[in-house]
mmCIF file with all atom_site columns, C-alpha atoms in Angstrom:
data_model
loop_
_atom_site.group_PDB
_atom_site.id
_atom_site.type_symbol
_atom_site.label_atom_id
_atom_site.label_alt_id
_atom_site.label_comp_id
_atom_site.label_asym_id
_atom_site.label_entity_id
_atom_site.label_seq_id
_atom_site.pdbx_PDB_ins_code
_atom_site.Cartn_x
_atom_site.Cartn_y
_atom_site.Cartn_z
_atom_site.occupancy
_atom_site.B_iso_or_equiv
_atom_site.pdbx_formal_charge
_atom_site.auth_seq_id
_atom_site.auth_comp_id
_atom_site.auth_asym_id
_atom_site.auth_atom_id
_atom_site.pdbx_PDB_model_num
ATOM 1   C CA . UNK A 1 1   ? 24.672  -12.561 153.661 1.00 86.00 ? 1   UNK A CA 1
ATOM 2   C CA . UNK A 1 2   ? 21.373  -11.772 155.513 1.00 91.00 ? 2   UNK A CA 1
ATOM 3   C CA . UNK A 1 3   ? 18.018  -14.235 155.213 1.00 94.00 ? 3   UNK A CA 1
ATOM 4   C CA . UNK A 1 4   ? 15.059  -13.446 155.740 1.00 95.00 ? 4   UNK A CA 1
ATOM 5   C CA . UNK A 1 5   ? 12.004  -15.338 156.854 1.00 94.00 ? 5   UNK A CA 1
ATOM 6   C CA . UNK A 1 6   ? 8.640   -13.769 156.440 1.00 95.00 ? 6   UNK A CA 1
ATOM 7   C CA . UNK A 1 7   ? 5.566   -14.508 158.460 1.00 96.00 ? 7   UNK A CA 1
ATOM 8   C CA . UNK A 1 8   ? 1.955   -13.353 158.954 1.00 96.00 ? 8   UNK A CA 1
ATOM 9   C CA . UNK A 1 9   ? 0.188   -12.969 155.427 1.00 97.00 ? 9   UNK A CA 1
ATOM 10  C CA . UNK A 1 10  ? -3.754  -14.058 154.575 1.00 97.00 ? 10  UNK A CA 1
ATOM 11  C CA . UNK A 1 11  ? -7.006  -13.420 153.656 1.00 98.00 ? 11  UNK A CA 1
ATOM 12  C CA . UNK A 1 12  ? -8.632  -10.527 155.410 1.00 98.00 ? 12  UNK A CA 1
ATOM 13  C CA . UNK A 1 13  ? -11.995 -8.887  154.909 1.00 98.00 ? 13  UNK A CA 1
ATOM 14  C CA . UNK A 1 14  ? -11.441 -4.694  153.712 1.00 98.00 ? 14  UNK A CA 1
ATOM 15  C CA . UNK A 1 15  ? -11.326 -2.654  156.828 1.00 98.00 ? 15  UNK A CA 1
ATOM 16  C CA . UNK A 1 16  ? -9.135  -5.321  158.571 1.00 98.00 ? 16  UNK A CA 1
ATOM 17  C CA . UNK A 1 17  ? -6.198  -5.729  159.423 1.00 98.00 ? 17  UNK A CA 1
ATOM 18  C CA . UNK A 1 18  ? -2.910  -8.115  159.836 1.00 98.00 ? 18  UNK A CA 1
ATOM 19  C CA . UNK A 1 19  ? 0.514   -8.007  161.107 1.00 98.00 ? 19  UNK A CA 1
ATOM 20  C CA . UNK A 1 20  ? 3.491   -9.176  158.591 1.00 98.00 ? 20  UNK A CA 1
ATOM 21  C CA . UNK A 1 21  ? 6.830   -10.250 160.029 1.00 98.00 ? 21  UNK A CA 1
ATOM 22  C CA . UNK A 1 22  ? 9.705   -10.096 158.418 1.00 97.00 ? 22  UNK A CA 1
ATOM 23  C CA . UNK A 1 23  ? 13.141  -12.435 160.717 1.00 96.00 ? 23  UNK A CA 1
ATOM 24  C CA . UNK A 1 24  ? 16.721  -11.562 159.633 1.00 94.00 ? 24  UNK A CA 1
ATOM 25  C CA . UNK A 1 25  ? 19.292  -14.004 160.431 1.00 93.00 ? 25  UNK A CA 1
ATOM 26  C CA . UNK A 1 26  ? 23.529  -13.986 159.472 1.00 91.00 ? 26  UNK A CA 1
ATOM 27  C CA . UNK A 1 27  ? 25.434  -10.710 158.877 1.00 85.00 ? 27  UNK A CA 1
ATOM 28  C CA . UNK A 1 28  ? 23.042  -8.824  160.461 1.00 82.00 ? 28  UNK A CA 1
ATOM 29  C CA . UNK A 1 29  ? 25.711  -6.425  161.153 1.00 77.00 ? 29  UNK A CA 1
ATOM 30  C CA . UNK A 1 30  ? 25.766  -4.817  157.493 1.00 78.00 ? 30  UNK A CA 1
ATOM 31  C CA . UNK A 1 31  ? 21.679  -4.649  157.634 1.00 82.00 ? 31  UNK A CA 1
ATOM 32  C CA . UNK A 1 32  ? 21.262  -0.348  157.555 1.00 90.00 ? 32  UNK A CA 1
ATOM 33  C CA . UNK A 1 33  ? 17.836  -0.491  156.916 1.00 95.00 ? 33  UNK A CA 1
ATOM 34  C CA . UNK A 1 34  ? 14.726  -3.316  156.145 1.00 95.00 ? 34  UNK A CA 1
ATOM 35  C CA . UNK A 1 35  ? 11.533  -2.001  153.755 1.00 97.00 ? 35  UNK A CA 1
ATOM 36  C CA . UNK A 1 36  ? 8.448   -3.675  152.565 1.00 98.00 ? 36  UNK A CA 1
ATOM 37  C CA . UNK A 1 37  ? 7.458   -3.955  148.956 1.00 98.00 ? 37  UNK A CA 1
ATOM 38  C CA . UNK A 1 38  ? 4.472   -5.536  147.251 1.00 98.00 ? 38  UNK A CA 1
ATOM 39  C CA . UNK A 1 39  ? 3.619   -6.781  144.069 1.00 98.00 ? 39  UNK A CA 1
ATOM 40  C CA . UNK A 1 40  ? 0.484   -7.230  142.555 1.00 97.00 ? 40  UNK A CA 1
ATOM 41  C CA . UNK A 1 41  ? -0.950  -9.532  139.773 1.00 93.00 ? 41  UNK A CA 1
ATOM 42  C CA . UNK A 1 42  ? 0.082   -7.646  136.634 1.00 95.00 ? 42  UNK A CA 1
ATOM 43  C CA . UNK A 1 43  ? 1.969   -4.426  138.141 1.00 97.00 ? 43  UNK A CA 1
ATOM 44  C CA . UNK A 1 44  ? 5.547   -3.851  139.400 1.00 97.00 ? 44  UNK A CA 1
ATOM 45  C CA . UNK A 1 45  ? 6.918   -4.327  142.560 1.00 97.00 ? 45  UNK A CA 1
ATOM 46  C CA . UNK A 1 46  ? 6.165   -0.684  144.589 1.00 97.00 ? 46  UNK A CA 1
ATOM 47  C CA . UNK A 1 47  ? 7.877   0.600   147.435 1.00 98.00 ? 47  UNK A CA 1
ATOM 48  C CA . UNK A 1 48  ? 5.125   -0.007  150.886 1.00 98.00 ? 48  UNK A CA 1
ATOM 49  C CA . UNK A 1 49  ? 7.368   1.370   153.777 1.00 98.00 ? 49  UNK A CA 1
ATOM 50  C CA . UNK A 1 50  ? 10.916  1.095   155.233 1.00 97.00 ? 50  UNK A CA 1
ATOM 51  C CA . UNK A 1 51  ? 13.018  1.507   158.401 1.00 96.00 ? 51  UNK A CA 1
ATOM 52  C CA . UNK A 1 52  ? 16.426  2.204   159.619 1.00 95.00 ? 52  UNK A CA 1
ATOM 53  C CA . UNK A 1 53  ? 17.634  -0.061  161.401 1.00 90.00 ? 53  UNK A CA 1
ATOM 54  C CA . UNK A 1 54  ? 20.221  1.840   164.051 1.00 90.00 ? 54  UNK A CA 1
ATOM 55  C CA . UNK A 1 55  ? 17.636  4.891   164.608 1.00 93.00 ? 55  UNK A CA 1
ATOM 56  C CA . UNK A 1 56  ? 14.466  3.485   163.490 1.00 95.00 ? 56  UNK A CA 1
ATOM 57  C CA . UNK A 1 57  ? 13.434  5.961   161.326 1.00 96.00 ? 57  UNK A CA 1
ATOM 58  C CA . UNK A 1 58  ? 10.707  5.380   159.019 1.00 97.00 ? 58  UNK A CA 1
ATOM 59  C CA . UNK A 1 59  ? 9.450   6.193   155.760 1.00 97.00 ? 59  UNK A CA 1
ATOM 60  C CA . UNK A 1 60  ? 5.653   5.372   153.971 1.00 98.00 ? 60  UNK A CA 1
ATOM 61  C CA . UNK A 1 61  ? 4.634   5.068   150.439 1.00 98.00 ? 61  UNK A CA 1
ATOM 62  C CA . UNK A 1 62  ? 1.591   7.806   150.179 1.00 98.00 ? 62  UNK A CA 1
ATOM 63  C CA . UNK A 1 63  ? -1.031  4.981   149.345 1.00 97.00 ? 63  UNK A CA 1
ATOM 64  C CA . UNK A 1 64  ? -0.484  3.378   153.151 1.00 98.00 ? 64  UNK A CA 1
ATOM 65  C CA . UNK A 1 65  ? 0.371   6.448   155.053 1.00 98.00 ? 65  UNK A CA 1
ATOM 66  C CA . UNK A 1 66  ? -1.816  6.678   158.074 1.00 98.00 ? 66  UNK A CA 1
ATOM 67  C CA . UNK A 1 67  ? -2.874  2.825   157.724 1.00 98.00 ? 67  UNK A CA 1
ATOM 68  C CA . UNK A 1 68  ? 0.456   1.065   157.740 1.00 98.00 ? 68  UNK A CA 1
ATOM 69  C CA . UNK A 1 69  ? 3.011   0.894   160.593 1.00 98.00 ? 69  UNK A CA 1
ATOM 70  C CA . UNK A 1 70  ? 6.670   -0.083  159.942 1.00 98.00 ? 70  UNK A CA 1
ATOM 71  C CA . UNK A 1 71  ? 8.507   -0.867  163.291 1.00 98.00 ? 71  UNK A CA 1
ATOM 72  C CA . UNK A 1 72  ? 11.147  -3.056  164.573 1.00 96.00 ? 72  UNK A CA 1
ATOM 73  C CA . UNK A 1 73  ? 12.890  -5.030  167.349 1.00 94.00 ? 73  UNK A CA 1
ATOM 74  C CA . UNK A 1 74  ? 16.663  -4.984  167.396 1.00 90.00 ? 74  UNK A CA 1
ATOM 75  C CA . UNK A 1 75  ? 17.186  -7.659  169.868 1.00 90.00 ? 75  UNK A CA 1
ATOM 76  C CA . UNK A 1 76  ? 15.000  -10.345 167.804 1.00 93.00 ? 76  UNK A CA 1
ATOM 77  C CA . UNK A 1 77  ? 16.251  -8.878  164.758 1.00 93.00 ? 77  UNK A CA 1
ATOM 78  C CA . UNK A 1 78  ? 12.287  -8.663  163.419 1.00 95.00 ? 78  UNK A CA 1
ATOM 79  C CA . UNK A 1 79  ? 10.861  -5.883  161.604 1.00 97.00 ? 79  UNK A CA 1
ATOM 80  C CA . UNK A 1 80  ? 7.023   -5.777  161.563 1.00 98.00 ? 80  UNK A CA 1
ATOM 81  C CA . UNK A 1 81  ? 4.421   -4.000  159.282 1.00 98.00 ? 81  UNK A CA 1
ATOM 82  C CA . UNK A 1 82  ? 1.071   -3.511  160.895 1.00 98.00 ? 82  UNK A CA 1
ATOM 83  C CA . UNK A 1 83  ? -1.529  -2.708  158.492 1.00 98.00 ? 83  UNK A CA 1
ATOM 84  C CA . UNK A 1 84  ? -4.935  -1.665  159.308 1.00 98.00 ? 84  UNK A CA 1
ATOM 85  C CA . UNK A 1 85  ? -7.892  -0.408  157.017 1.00 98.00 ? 85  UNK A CA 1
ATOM 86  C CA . UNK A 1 86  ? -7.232  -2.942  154.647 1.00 98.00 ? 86  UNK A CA 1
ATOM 87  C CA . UNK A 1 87  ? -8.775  -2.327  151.205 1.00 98.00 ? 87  UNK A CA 1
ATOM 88  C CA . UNK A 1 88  ? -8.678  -4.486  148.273 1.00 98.00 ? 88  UNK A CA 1
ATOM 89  C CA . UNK A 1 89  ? -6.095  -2.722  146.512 1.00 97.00 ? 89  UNK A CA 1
ATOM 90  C CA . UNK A 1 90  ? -3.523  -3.612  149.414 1.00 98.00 ? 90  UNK A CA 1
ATOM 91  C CA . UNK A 1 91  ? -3.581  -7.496  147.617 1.00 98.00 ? 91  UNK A CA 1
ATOM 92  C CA . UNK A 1 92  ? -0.340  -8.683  146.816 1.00 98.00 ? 92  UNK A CA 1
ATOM 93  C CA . UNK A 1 93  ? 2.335   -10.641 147.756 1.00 98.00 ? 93  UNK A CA 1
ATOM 94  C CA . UNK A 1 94  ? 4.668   -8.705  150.374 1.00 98.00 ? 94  UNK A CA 1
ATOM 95  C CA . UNK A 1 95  ? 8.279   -9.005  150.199 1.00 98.00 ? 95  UNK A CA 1
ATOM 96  C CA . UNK A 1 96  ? 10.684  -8.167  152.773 1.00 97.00 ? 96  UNK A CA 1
ATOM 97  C CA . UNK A 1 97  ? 13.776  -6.675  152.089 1.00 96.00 ? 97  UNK A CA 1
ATOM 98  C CA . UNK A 1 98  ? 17.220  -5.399  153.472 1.00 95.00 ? 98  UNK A CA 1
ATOM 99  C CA . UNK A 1 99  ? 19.095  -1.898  152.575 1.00 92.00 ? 99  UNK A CA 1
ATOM 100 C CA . UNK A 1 100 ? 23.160  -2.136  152.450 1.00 81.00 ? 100 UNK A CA 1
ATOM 101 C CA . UNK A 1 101 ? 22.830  1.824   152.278 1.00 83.00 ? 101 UNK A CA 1
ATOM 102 C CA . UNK A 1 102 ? 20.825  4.625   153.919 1.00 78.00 ? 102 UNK A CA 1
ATOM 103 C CA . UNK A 1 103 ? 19.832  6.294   150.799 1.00 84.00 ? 103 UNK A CA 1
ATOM 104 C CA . UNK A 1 104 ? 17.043  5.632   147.933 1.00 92.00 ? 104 UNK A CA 1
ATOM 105 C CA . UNK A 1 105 ? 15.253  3.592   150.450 1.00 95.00 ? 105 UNK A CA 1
ATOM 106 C CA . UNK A 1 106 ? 12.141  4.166   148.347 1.00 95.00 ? 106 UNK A CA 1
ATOM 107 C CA . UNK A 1 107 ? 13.652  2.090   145.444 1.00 94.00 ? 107 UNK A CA 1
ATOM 108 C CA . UNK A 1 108 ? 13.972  -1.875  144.667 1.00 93.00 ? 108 UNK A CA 1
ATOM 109 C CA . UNK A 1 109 ? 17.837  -1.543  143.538 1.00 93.00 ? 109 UNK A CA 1
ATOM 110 C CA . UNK A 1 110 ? 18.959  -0.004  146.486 1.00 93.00 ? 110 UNK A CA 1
ATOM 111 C CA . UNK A 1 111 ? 17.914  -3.777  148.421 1.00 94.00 ? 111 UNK A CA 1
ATOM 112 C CA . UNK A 1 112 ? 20.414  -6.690  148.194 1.00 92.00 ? 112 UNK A CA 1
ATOM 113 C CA . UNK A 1 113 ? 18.648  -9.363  150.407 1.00 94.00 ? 113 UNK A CA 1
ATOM 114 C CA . UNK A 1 114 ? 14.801  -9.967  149.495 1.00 96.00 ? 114 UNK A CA 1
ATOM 115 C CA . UNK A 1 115 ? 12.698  -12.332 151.405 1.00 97.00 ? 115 UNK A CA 1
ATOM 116 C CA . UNK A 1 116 ? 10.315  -15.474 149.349 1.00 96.00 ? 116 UNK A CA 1
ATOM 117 C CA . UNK A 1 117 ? 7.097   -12.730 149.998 1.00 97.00 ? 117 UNK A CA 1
ATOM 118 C CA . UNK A 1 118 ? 3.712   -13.716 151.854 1.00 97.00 ? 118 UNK A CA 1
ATOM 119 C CA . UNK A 1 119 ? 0.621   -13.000 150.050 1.00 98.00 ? 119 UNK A CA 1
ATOM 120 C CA . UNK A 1 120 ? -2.171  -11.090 151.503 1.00 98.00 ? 120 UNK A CA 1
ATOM 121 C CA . UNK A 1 121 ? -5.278  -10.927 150.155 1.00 98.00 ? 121 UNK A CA 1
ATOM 122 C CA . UNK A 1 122 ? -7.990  -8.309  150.984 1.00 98.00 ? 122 UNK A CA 1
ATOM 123 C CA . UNK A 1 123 ? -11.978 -9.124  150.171 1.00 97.00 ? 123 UNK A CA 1
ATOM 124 C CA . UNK A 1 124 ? -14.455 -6.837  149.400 1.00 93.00 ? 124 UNK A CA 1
#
C-alpha cells in the first residue's frame, strides 16, 4: 500500500503559477512511476504529466507541454508539478497518483494508489 498526501493547490490569477506536491509514504518500494491527473467540473479525469520513479523520466499531456514541470525527489519520496502560464482552462482538482507498471502511463487504469486531489483554480 502507498498513501499519498497532496499539497500546494489555490487560486491563482492566468499567467501564474503554483507548485503542487504530491508525499508518498508505505511500500514505496513497488512505486515505478507517480503522474498527475485533473478533473474538471463536468469532464473526465485527463492524464496532466507523469514520472518514473528509478530514472526520472517524464512524460506531458500536449495541453501543458512547455508550461508544466513534473520532477521528483527520491530521498523525500515527493514528486512535484510546477506549473507556470496558468490559464483558466488548467481549473480542476489535481490528483496524484502512483504506477505499479512502467507502461500506459498516460492512462487512469494503469494507477492503483490515487491521492484525495487539491483544487486549483485559475482567474481570468
Amino acid at each position: 500500500q502507498v498513501q499519498l498526501v497532496e499539497s500546494g493547490g489555490g487560486l491563482v490569477q492566468a499567467g501564474g503559477s503554483l507548485k503542487l506536491s504530491c508525499s508518498a509514504s508505505g511500500r514505496t518500494f513497488s512505486m515505478y512511476a507517480m503522474g498527475w491527473f485533473r478533473q474538471a467540473p463536468g469532464k473526465e479525469r485527463e492524464f496532466v504529466a507523469a514520472i518514473t520513479w528509478r530514472l526520472g523520466t517524464t512524460y506531458y499531456a500536449d495541453s501543458v507541454k512547455g508550461r508544466f514541470t513534473i520532477s521528483r525527489d527520491n530521498a523525500k519520496n515527493t514528486v512535484y508539478l510546477q506549473m507556470n502560464s496558468l490559464k483558466p482552462e488548467d481549473t480542476a482538482v489535481y490528483y496524484c497518483a502512483v504506477a505499479k507498471g512502467m507502461y500506459g502511463l498516460r492512462y487512469l487504469q494503469n494507477y492503483d494508489f490515487w491521492g484525495q486531489g487539491t483544487q486549483v483554480t485559475v482567474s481570468s
